[in-house]
Amino acid sequence: MNSTRKPLIAGNWKMYKGGLAGVELASALKKVARDVPNVDMVIAPPFTVLAACAHEVEGSSIAIAAQNFYPKNEGAFTGEVSAPMLRDSGCTWVLVGHSERRQYFGETDASVAERTRVAIAAGLEPIVCVGETLAERETGQTIAVVNRQVSAFVNLLTHHAVIAYEPVWAIGTGKTAGPNEAEEVHMAIRAQLERRGLGMTTRILYGGSVKADNAAALLACPNVDGALVGGASLEASTFGAIARAAQGLVSSR
Ligand code: PGA
């Protein structure tokens, strides 16, 4: 972490906690948020509980993200949800281009760029996700792949936007990039941001099996500004421990 950027800990609930359990988790996280005044906390519940969670965390520092949206403002698109609808539901953030969307739902660099553009136009801050597959890492293409993914949208970003580096092989697998591996990729992303004048302000999160016991080491890297957490965001105790690890690093400066 770096003293000019406030750490951001985001929880991606994926397709879990879509009902009362989600509202209960949001409620429990309000207590955590009070303990971490120097950390931004964002949660990304499923669509079905976005508005309920937004209502639940009102008055706390927790912000709400959606996990996806359809990049048209309205229209005859049965089953889809627009960026303005997310705003109306209390979202201020949205995940864009998560690897599961790229892998299972046909998202490409072009569709990720389109969603980034539409999200920002609608007043949502995107957390745009990038990351290489295991095959790409093993063939030495990590930096080239991440640079290509970032270059598809970097010219659309504002100072508030966030990039999440999530190596696909580390997501949900219990394997994490070591701090040095993460820092190397974060530095490459930072260099691209610097060329756009966004290097100092843009937060770059690490994601992929972040847990309470590895969070501090990853967050200590100078170019790691927070974490995007999947599995460990589904319990207030484990997500809280990661947020507290970030707060501990800020406090020890
Ligand atoms: P994980 O998921 O923490 O369960 O690996 C991270 C993510 O997919 O954002």
mmCIF file of C-alpha atoms in Angstrom, residues 159-249:
data_model
loop_
_atom_site.group_PDB
_atom_site.id
_atom_site.type_symbol
_atom_site.label_atom_id
_atom_site.label_comp_id
_atom_site.label_asym_id
_atom_site.label_seq_id
_atom_site.Cartn_x
_atom_site.Cartn_y
_atom_site.Cartn_z
ATOM 1 C CA HIS A 159 -9.470 9.072 -11.139
ATOM 2 C CA HIS A 160 -12.013 7.117 -9.087
ATOM 3 C CA ALA A 161 -11.979 3.929 -11.113
ATOM 4 C CA VAL A 162 -10.306 0.821 -9.748
ATOM 5 C CA ILE A 163 -8.498 -2.038 -11.480
ATOM 6 C CA ALA A 164 -8.431 -5.523 -9.952
ATOM 7 C CA TYR A 165 -5.637 -7.885 -10.906
ATOM 8 C CA GLU A 166 -6.924 -11.409 -10.425
ATOM 9 C CA PRO A 167 -4.828 -14.243 -11.842
ATOM 10 C CA VAL A 168 -7.442 -16.721 -13.076
ATOM 11 C CA TRP A 169 -5.499 -19.669 -11.625
ATOM 12 C CA ALA A 170 -5.707 -18.130 -8.145
ATOM 13 C CA ILE A 171 -9.484 -17.572 -8.071
ATOM 14 C CA GLY A 172 -11.284 -19.987 -5.770
ATOM 15 C CA THR A 173 -8.337 -22.379 -5.830
ATOM 16 C CA GLY A 174 -6.581 -21.546 -2.582
ATOM 17 C CA LYS A 175 -3.486 -20.593 -4.604
ATOM 18 C CA THR A 176 -2.411 -16.974 -4.488
ATOM 19 C CA ALA A 177 0.186 -15.067 -6.371
ATOM 20 C CA GLY A 178 3.001 -14.421 -3.934
ATOM 21 C CA PRO A 179 3.552 -10.788 -2.985
ATOM 22 C CA ASN A 180 6.434 -10.496 -5.470
ATOM 23 C CA GLU A 181 4.414 -12.008 -8.322
ATOM 24 C CA ALA A 182 1.488 -9.704 -7.552
ATOM 25 C CA GLU A 183 3.681 -6.621 -7.207
ATOM 26 C CA GLU A 184 5.343 -7.271 -10.575
ATOM 27 C CA VAL A 185 1.985 -7.232 -12.375
ATOM 28 C CA HIS A 186 0.675 -4.296 -10.345
ATOM 29 C CA MET A 187 3.769 -2.320 -11.336
ATOM 30 C CA ALA A 188 3.086 -3.019 -15.012
ATOM 31 C CA ILE A 189 -0.508 -1.839 -14.596
ATOM 32 C CA ARG A 190 0.703 1.241 -12.684
ATOM 33 C CA ALA A 191 3.044 2.096 -15.567
ATOM 34 C CA GLN A 192 0.111 2.070 -18.002
ATOM 35 C CA LEU A 193 -1.894 4.275 -15.660
ATOM 36 C CA GLU A 194 1.014 6.685 -15.296
ATOM 37 C CA ARG A 195 1.111 7.195 -19.042
ATOM 38 C CA ARG A 196 -2.509 8.401 -18.739
ATOM 39 C CA GLY A 197 -1.842 10.634 -15.728
ATOM 40 C CA LEU A 198 -3.822 8.281 -13.477
ATOM 41 C CA GLY A 199 -0.942 6.505 -11.781
ATOM 42 C CA MET A 200 -1.012 8.240 -8.400
ATOM 43 C CA THR A 201 -4.747 8.057 -7.823
ATOM 44 C CA THR A 202 -5.971 4.789 -9.323
ATOM 45 C CA ARG A 203 -6.227 1.924 -6.886
ATOM 46 C CA ILE A 204 -5.136 -1.506 -8.051
ATOM 47 C CA LEU A 205 -6.608 -4.390 -6.059
ATOM 48 C CA TYR A 206 -5.238 -7.911 -5.894
ATOM 49 C CA GLY A 207 -7.742 -10.777 -6.043
ATOM 50 C CA GLY A 208 -7.526 -14.557 -5.995
ATOM 51 C CA SER A 209 -7.793 -16.584 -2.769
ATOM 52 C CA VAL A 210 -7.158 -13.604 -0.498
ATOM 53 C CA LYS A 211 -7.696 -14.778 3.091
ATOM 54 C CA ALA A 212 -7.100 -13.347 6.536
ATOM 55 C CA ASP A 213 -3.728 -15.089 6.777
ATOM 56 C CA ASN A 214 -2.229 -13.886 3.471
ATOM 57 C CA ALA A 215 -3.854 -10.455 3.210
ATOM 58 C CA ALA A 216 -1.275 -8.451 5.153
ATOM 59 C CA ALA A 217 1.665 -9.705 3.074
ATOM 60 C CA LEU A 218 -0.114 -8.893 -0.200
ATOM 61 C CA LEU A 219 -1.367 -5.514 1.011
ATOM 62 C CA ALA A 220 2.117 -4.551 2.160
ATOM 63 C CA CYS A 221 3.277 -4.403 -1.498
ATOM 64 C CA PRO A 222 3.657 -0.748 -2.550
ATOM 65 C CA ASN A 223 1.439 -1.108 -5.622
ATOM 66 C CA VAL A 224 -1.273 -3.268 -4.034
ATOM 67 C CA ASP A 225 -3.990 -0.859 -2.888
ATOM 68 C CA GLY A 226 -6.525 -3.346 -1.624
ATOM 69 C CA ALA A 227 -8.149 -6.680 -2.304
ATOM 70 C CA LEU A 228 -11.056 -8.140 -4.232
ATOM 71 C CA VAL A 229 -12.206 -11.041 -2.098
ATOM 72 C CA GLY A 230 -14.514 -13.885 -3.155
ATOM 73 C CA GLY A 231 -14.871 -16.864 -0.827
ATOM 74 C CA ALA A 232 -13.589 -15.087 2.268
ATOM 75 C CA SER A 233 -16.097 -12.245 1.791
ATOM 76 C CA LEU A 234 -19.039 -14.520 2.571
ATOM 77 C CA GLU A 235 -18.571 -14.386 6.340
ATOM 78 C CA ALA A 236 -18.295 -11.175 8.356
ATOM 79 C CA SER A 237 -15.500 -12.715 10.449
ATOM 80 C CA THR A 238 -13.209 -13.561 7.521
ATOM 81 C CA PHE A 239 -13.971 -10.445 5.473
ATOM 82 C CA GLY A 240 -13.596 -8.369 8.623
ATOM 83 C CA ALA A 241 -10.200 -9.899 9.326
ATOM 84 C CA ILE A 242 -8.986 -8.843 5.865
ATOM 85 C CA ALA A 243 -10.322 -5.306 6.320
ATOM 86 C CA ARG A 244 -8.636 -5.147 9.728
ATOM 87 C CA ALA A 245 -5.355 -6.297 8.192
ATOM 88 C CA ALA A 246 -5.555 -3.295 5.844
ATOM 89 C CA GLN A 247 -6.432 -0.979 8.729
ATOM 90 C CA GLY A 248 -3.481 -2.374 10.704
ATOM 91 C CA LEU A 249 -1.075 -1.514 7.901
#
